[in-house]
Tab-separated table of C-alpha atoms in Angstrom:
chain	number	residue	atom	x	y	z
A	1	SER	CA	17.869	14.578	-25.616
A	2	GLN	CA	13.956	15.637	-25.828
A	3	THR	CA	12.847	19.301	-24.868
A	4	ILE	CA	9.351	20.815	-25.073
A	5	HIS	CA	9.006	24.490	-25.449
A	6	GLN	CA	5.763	26.469	-24.726
A	7	TRP	CA	4.858	30.220	-25.421
A	8	PRO	CA	4.037	32.955	-24.327
A	9	ALA	CA	5.290	32.362	-20.887
A	10	THR	CA	2.497	34.606	-19.563
A	11	LEU	CA	-0.528	36.278	-21.172
A	12	VAL	CA	-3.190	38.610	-20.162
A	13	GLN	CA	-6.269	38.837	-22.161
A	14	PRO	CA	-9.817	40.446	-21.837
A	15	VAL	CA	-12.860	38.655	-21.907
A	16	GLY	CA	-13.828	37.891	-25.392
A	17	SER	CA	-10.584	38.245	-26.975
A	18	PRO	CA	-9.058	35.251	-29.193
A	19	LEU	CA	-6.417	32.878	-27.730
A	20	SER	CA	-3.393	30.969	-29.129
A	21	LEU	CA	-0.935	29.118	-27.120
A	22	GLU	CA	1.720	26.938	-28.871
A	23	CYS	CA	3.932	24.254	-28.076
A	24	THR	CA	6.672	22.523	-29.668
A	25	VAL	CA	8.506	19.360	-28.981
A	26	GLU	CA	12.389	18.485	-29.952
A	27	GLY	CA	14.354	15.643	-30.279
A	28	THR	CA	11.689	13.114	-30.631
A	29	SER	CA	9.500	11.895	-33.581
A	30	ASN	CA	5.599	11.102	-33.513
A	31	PRO	CA	5.002	12.115	-30.024
A	32	ASN	CA	1.523	11.928	-28.040
A	33	LEU	CA	1.045	15.477	-27.098
A	34	TYR	CA	-1.433	16.886	-24.269
A	35	TRP	CA	-3.066	19.900	-23.021
A	36	TYR	CA	-3.454	20.517	-19.678
A	37	ARG	CA	-5.020	23.373	-17.295
A	38	GLN	CA	-4.486	23.710	-13.676
A	39	ALA	CA	-6.560	26.396	-12.103
A	40	ALA	CA	-4.749	28.169	-9.213
A	41	GLY	CA	-3.916	25.822	-6.278
A	42	ARG	CA	-5.888	23.024	-8.018
A	43	GLY	CA	-4.873	19.649	-9.983
A	44	LEU	CA	-4.484	18.903	-13.500
A	45	GLN	CA	-7.389	18.844	-16.008
A	46	LEU	CA	-7.002	17.293	-19.249
A	47	LEU	CA	-8.283	19.176	-22.126
A	48	PHE	CA	-7.035	17.500	-25.316
A	49	TYR	CA	-4.664	14.738	-26.401
A	50	SER	CA	-3.274	13.777	-29.709
A	51	ILE	CA	-1.684	10.448	-31.239
A	52	GLY	CA	-0.833	11.969	-34.540
A	53	ILE	CA	-1.574	14.726	-36.936
A	54	ASP	CA	-5.326	15.104	-37.541
A	55	GLN	CA	-5.962	12.732	-34.459
A	56	ILE	CA	-7.225	15.055	-31.499
A	57	SER	CA	-9.466	13.899	-28.698
A	58	SER	CA	-11.222	16.344	-26.566
A	59	GLU	CA	-11.696	15.400	-22.838
A	60	VAL	CA	-13.917	18.391	-21.485
A	61	PRO	CA	-16.541	20.139	-23.559
A	62	GLN	CA	-15.682	24.181	-23.561
A	63	ASN	CA	-14.830	27.062	-25.824
A	64	LEU	CA	-11.444	25.632	-26.568
A	65	SER	CA	-9.918	23.920	-29.470
A	66	ALA	CA	-6.533	22.149	-30.269
A	67	SER	CA	-4.710	21.647	-33.581
A	68	ARG	CA	-1.493	19.873	-34.636
A	69	PRO	CA	-0.463	21.334	-37.712
A	70	GLN	CA	3.027	19.314	-37.536
A	71	ASP	CA	4.126	16.292	-35.839
A	72	ARG	CA	5.765	18.009	-33.183
A	73	GLN	CA	3.536	21.375	-32.870
A	74	PHE	CA	0.261	21.457	-30.873
A	75	ILE	CA	-1.884	24.568	-30.711
A	76	LEU	CA	-4.631	25.489	-28.146
A	77	SER	CA	-6.983	28.221	-29.443
A	78	SER	CA	-9.964	29.871	-28.570
A	79	LYS	CA	-12.163	32.606	-30.444
A	80	LYS	CA	-13.434	34.054	-27.263
A	81	LEU	CA	-11.975	33.763	-23.775
A	82	LEU	CA	-14.174	33.676	-20.650
A	83	LEU	CA	-13.148	34.509	-16.927
A	84	SER	CA	-13.113	30.955	-16.272
A	85	ASP	CA	-10.491	30.171	-19.191
A	86	SER	CA	-7.923	31.770	-16.417
A	87	GLY	CA	-5.201	29.304	-15.460
A	88	PHE	CA	-1.696	27.701	-15.723
A	89	TYR	CA	-1.698	25.862	-19.195
A	90	LEU	CA	0.598	22.946	-19.604
A	91	CYS	CA	1.424	21.000	-22.757
A	92	ALA	CA	2.976	17.335	-22.431
A	93	TRP	CA	4.659	14.893	-24.539
A	94	SER	CA	5.133	10.924	-24.054
A	95	VAL	CA	6.540	8.192	-26.492
A	96	ARG	CA	3.995	7.263	-29.016
A	97	SER	CA	4.325	3.370	-28.564
A	98	GLY	CA	6.536	1.115	-26.770
A	99	GLY	CA	6.758	3.611	-23.656
A	100	ALA	CA	5.506	3.236	-20.249
A	101	GLY	CA	3.393	6.062	-20.628
A	102	THR	CA	5.351	8.790	-19.093
A	103	GLN	CA	4.342	12.352	-19.679
A	104	TYR	CA	6.767	14.910	-19.800
A	105	PHE	CA	5.392	18.743	-19.236
A	106	GLY	CA	6.631	21.942	-20.668
A	107	PRO	CA	7.092	25.202	-18.639
A	108	GLY	CA	3.832	26.448	-19.040
A	109	THR	CA	2.004	29.568	-19.860
A	110	ARG	CA	0.128	31.278	-17.163
A	111	LEU	CA	-3.094	33.045	-18.433
A	112	THR	CA	-5.362	35.483	-16.662
A	113	VAL	CA	-8.335	36.551	-18.386
A	114	LEU	CA	-9.589	40.126	-17.190
B	1	GLY	CA	-13.009	6.563	-16.312
B	2	GLU	CA	-10.305	5.347	-13.708
B	3	ASN	CA	-10.392	7.297	-10.607
B	4	VAL	CA	-7.250	8.042	-8.053
B	5	GLU	CA	-7.701	9.159	-4.659
B	6	GLN	CA	-4.693	10.566	-3.383
B	7	HIS	CA	-4.440	11.435	0.607
B	8	PRO	CA	-3.657	13.632	2.677
B	9	SER	CA	-4.369	16.646	0.405
B	10	THR	CA	-1.882	18.720	2.769
B	11	LEU	CA	0.924	17.285	4.856
B	12	SER	CA	3.344	19.193	7.222
B	13	VAL	CA	6.622	17.393	8.480
B	14	GLN	CA	9.363	18.550	10.624
B	15	GLU	CA	12.716	18.521	8.536
B	16	GLY	CA	14.532	15.147	8.902
B	17	ASP	CA	10.777	13.355	9.518
B	18	SER	CA	9.476	10.956	6.922
B	19	ALA	CA	6.632	11.758	5.005
B	20	VAL	CA	4.110	9.248	3.024
B	21	ILE	CA	1.622	9.930	0.470
B	22	LYS	CA	-1.165	7.265	-0.653
B	23	CYS	CA	-3.132	6.873	-3.655
B	24	THR	CA	-5.623	4.079	-4.257
B	25	TYR	CA	-7.237	3.210	-7.565
B	26	SER	CA	-10.034	0.368	-8.759
B	27	ASP	CA	-8.885	-0.545	-12.139
B	28	SER	CA	-6.833	-3.712	-11.759
B	29	ALA	CA	-5.781	-3.315	-15.678
B	30	SER	CA	-3.572	-0.120	-14.366
B	31	ASN	CA	-0.041	-0.983	-15.080
B	32	TYR	CA	1.972	2.365	-14.778
B	33	PHE	CA	2.618	4.342	-11.603
B	34	PRO	CA	4.534	7.955	-11.738
B	35	TRP	CA	4.726	10.324	-9.120
B	36	TYR	CA	5.189	14.238	-9.924
B	37	LYS	CA	6.616	17.020	-7.968
B	38	GLN	CA	5.354	20.739	-8.629
B	39	GLU	CA	7.177	23.492	-7.110
B	40	LEU	CA	5.294	26.831	-6.770
B	41	GLY	CA	4.810	28.341	-10.081
B	42	LYS	CA	6.802	25.442	-12.068
B	43	ARG	CA	5.846	22.591	-14.146
B	44	PRO	CA	5.354	19.103	-12.531
B	45	GLN	CA	8.206	16.992	-12.994
B	46	LEU	CA	8.673	13.114	-12.831
B	47	ILE	CA	10.385	11.924	-9.747
B	48	ILE	CA	9.773	8.523	-9.608
B	49	ASP	CA	7.857	5.740	-11.223
B	50	ILE	CA	6.850	2.188	-11.152
B	51	ARG	CA	5.553	-0.590	-13.070
B	52	SER	CA	3.028	-3.183	-12.012
B	53	ASN	CA	5.545	-5.836	-12.085
B	54	VAL	CA	7.516	-4.540	-9.553
B	55	GLY	CA	6.570	-3.910	-5.592
B	56	GLU	CA	9.020	-1.291	-4.727
B	57	LYS	CA	11.387	1.145	-6.297
B	58	LYS	CA	13.859	3.690	-4.565
B	59	ASP	CA	16.126	6.278	-5.421
B	60	GLN	CA	18.140	7.904	-2.874
B	61	ARG	CA	15.685	9.311	-0.407
B	62	ILE	CA	12.772	8.736	-2.198
B	63	ALA	CA	10.655	5.337	-2.735
B	64	VAL	CA	7.554	4.376	-4.130
B	65	THR	CA	5.780	0.986	-3.176
B	66	LEU	CA	2.849	-0.804	-5.106
B	67	ASN	CA	0.283	-3.297	-3.662
B	68	LYS	CA	-1.429	-4.515	-6.751
B	69	THR	CA	-3.955	-6.863	-4.529
B	70	ALA	CA	-5.151	-3.815	-2.285
B	71	LYS	CA	-4.743	-1.362	-5.322
B	72	HIS	CA	-2.787	1.033	-4.089
B	73	PHE	CA	0.660	2.849	-4.127
B	74	SER	CA	2.790	5.123	-1.935
B	75	LEU	CA	5.425	7.686	-2.109
B	76	HIS	CA	7.668	7.703	0.509
B	77	ILE	CA	10.276	10.402	1.201
B	78	THR	CA	12.731	10.123	4.277
B	79	GLU	CA	14.934	12.668	6.016
B	80	THR	CA	12.949	15.404	4.712
B	81	GLN	CA	14.439	18.728	3.691
B	82	PRO	CA	12.888	22.323	2.907
B	83	GLU	CA	13.536	21.726	-0.933
B	84	ASP	CA	11.188	18.886	-0.546
B	85	SER	CA	8.073	21.186	0.238
B	86	ALA	CA	5.822	21.350	-3.067
B	87	VAL	CA	2.739	19.995	-4.414
B	88	TYR	CA	2.973	16.009	-5.093
B	89	PHE	CA	0.759	14.003	-7.579
B	90	CYS	CA	0.210	10.678	-8.185
B	91	ALA	CA	-0.854	9.161	-11.593
B	92	LEU	CA	-1.429	5.976	-13.172
B	93	ARG	CA	-1.954	4.624	-16.910
B	94	SER	CA	-5.086	2.302	-17.093
B	95	GLY	CA	-3.722	-0.436	-19.112
B	96	ALA	CA	-0.798	-0.735	-22.107
B	97	GLY	CA	-3.400	0.711	-24.741
B	98	SER	CA	-4.245	3.745	-22.867
B	99	TYR	CA	-2.882	6.845	-24.035
B	100	GLN	CA	-3.416	8.966	-21.009
B	101	LEU	CA	-2.429	9.159	-17.268
B	102	THR	CA	-5.374	9.562	-14.408
B	103	PHE	CA	-3.842	12.087	-11.860
B	104	GLY	CA	-4.826	12.300	-8.192
B	105	LYS	CA	-5.678	15.782	-6.787
B	106	GLY	CA	-2.288	16.234	-5.282
B	107	THR	CA	-0.685	16.697	-1.953
B	108	LYS	CA	0.911	19.868	-0.222
B	109	LEU	CA	3.704	18.783	1.390
B	110	SER	CA	5.236	21.582	3.806
B	111	VAL	CA	8.637	20.517	5.317
B	112	ILE	CA	9.309	22.778	8.511
B	113	PRO	CA	12.727	23.861	9.169
């Protein structure tokens, strides 16, 4: 069966510091991968999605970037965090082709920027 | 892009009563409609989904109905229990070639014992 991991689970960072969040998927090949952010009490904001290595689409212009160094690894980064970057960051995966489009979420990383 | 309107934003029901959450959309090419449940501090989890070639799907106390003509789909929870308290998100995929899901803004359901 498929499993999705995220780390760290929680993170407290000062404004202006860098960020690196990691997501890995097990038990499937060639997944579509997604990064979402959820502000407290709010909905899901799609940040990036990737349909393959070196194929990453950005949905919202901001100080975040994403990379996919391996097929089942997705990384979210920032060079300088802002207070507004605080939130719950969720990675998700879906079947590349032939599937309905169901997305399965990782456990999330709760980021607090102080 | 596609927009999904979800109502109500909050819903309180007595334990044992039914709850209904409705989502409307505009793109007739939308072909897949999942519902997610998110408990406090946890990840969203898929609870039920429906494809555009089906009008209704049921799984124990949970059901989803789809009206393609009117472009809306609804989540029905019967015999609600306190553990049903959570935020529920509807979503849809706009066509077979889309890689993305568009999510509603969520409904906070509170089941009062």
